[in-house]
XYZ file of C-alpha atoms in Angstrom:
132
model
C 17.712 2.647 -1.599
C 17.394 0.970 -4.976
C 17.447 2.829 -8.279
C 13.853 2.878 -9.476
C 12.337 4.475 -12.531
C 8.676 5.446 -12.445
C 6.733 5.934 -15.663
C 3.388 7.565 -14.872
C 2.178 7.741 -18.491
C 3.690 5.421 -21.128
C 3.021 6.382 -24.734
C -0.602 5.791 -25.632
C -1.909 5.671 -22.044
C -3.705 8.351 -20.094
C -1.652 9.688 -17.161
C -2.259 7.894 -13.888
C -3.808 10.092 -11.208
C -2.925 8.157 -8.047
C -0.205 5.709 -9.164
C 2.522 5.043 -11.733
C 1.674 2.777 -14.673
C 5.184 1.282 -14.635
C 7.946 1.041 -12.035
C 11.219 -0.727 -12.787
C 14.497 -1.147 -11.011
C 17.356 -3.439 -10.181
C 18.116 -5.076 -6.859
C 16.569 -7.595 -4.499
C 12.831 -8.240 -4.795
C 10.841 -7.967 -1.548
C 7.259 -9.236 -1.188
C 5.200 -8.009 1.774
C 2.123 -10.046 2.630
C -1.195 -8.270 2.846
C -1.297 -6.231 6.038
C -4.385 -5.774 8.170
C -5.232 -3.205 10.846
C -3.744 -5.192 13.726
C -1.441 -3.735 16.368
C 1.625 -5.513 17.787
C -0.626 -7.502 20.157
C -2.891 -8.686 17.321
C -5.736 -6.384 18.346
C -7.863 -4.727 15.676
C -7.260 -0.976 15.407
C -10.201 1.169 14.291
C -13.216 -1.102 14.134
C -15.602 0.480 11.621
C -13.142 3.343 10.987
C -11.468 3.199 7.542
C -9.046 6.057 8.341
C -7.774 4.414 11.548
C -7.470 1.048 9.823
C -5.585 2.571 6.887
C -3.119 4.318 9.219
C -2.438 1.034 11.040
C -2.083 -0.900 7.783
C 0.524 1.573 6.487
C 2.362 1.492 9.816
C 2.473 -2.305 9.543
C 3.747 -2.020 5.966
C 6.447 0.398 7.163
C 7.582 -2.084 9.802
C 7.654 -4.957 7.319
C 9.632 -2.893 4.826
C 12.111 -1.900 7.557
C 12.591 -5.574 8.443
C 13.686 -6.118 4.828
C 15.986 -3.082 4.861
C 13.540 -1.133 2.696
C 11.472 2.041 2.921
C 8.386 3.250 1.104
C 10.737 4.796 -1.479
C 11.615 1.232 -2.530
C 7.994 0.146 -3.114
C 7.215 -0.680 -6.734
C 3.643 -2.017 -6.340
C 0.772 -1.778 -3.861
C -2.397 -3.826 -4.059
C -5.418 -2.627 -2.092
C -8.134 -5.111 -1.179
C -11.164 -3.259 0.176
C -14.617 -4.317 1.227
C -15.967 -1.002 -0.107
C -14.399 1.309 -2.692
C -15.498 4.197 -0.456
C -12.462 3.331 1.732
C -9.954 4.353 -0.968
C -9.755 8.030 0.111
C -8.720 6.884 3.613
C -6.066 4.645 2.071
C -4.780 7.485 -0.124
C -4.538 9.773 2.909
C -2.569 7.190 4.888
C -0.366 6.488 1.874
C 0.369 10.223 1.518
C 1.772 10.226 5.065
C 4.430 7.741 3.886
C 4.922 8.325 0.147
C 5.436 11.500 -1.841
C 3.348 12.167 -4.942
C 6.437 12.057 -7.166
C 7.382 8.542 -5.989
C 4.084 6.684 -6.331
C 4.272 2.963 -7.100
C 2.190 0.943 -9.504
C -1.107 0.047 -7.838
C -4.281 -1.987 -8.102
C -7.495 -1.660 -6.103
C -9.842 -4.612 -5.792
C -13.184 -4.672 -4.019
C -13.718 -8.004 -2.285
C -16.801 -9.547 -0.728
C -14.959 -10.188 2.534
C -11.563 -10.403 4.179
C -10.389 -13.002 6.701
C -12.586 -11.474 9.439
C -15.677 -9.291 8.911
C -14.329 -6.351 10.963
C -11.416 -5.825 8.568
C -12.205 -3.137 5.985
C -8.967 -3.398 3.984
C -5.788 -5.314 3.374
C -2.760 -3.936 1.538
C 0.176 -5.874 0.099
C 3.424 -4.408 -1.214
C 6.286 -5.310 -3.492
C 9.599 -3.504 -3.253
C 13.080 -3.608 -4.763
C 16.074 -2.858 -2.551
C 19.681 -2.333 -3.567
C 21.630 -5.590 -3.749
């Protein structure tokens, strides 16, 4: 695990409710491409179901992080791309299954008109720092 410092509320900013404003650390930078709700066979998981898609997306992120020798504790930034902001609670629930509230990364949420295929409701990318 890398040594990360999380700053939820820098001077002059309101505290962040669901993320840290700043995360810094030293080590090797890891970029995880946006993950979709596809299983190991490339089959969509949870068509029309934001909760099922979010669970699969976070499982895919976990596997990608593991391939880099990282865990969710090493994540410094998540970016959520959603087709509807109403899907954010499902994402937060899935995230909570993998990340504790005291170790939240920086985050951005962006509503998009569409993803690569219309049945995808979300895509999540991650950046992490692992010990060198």
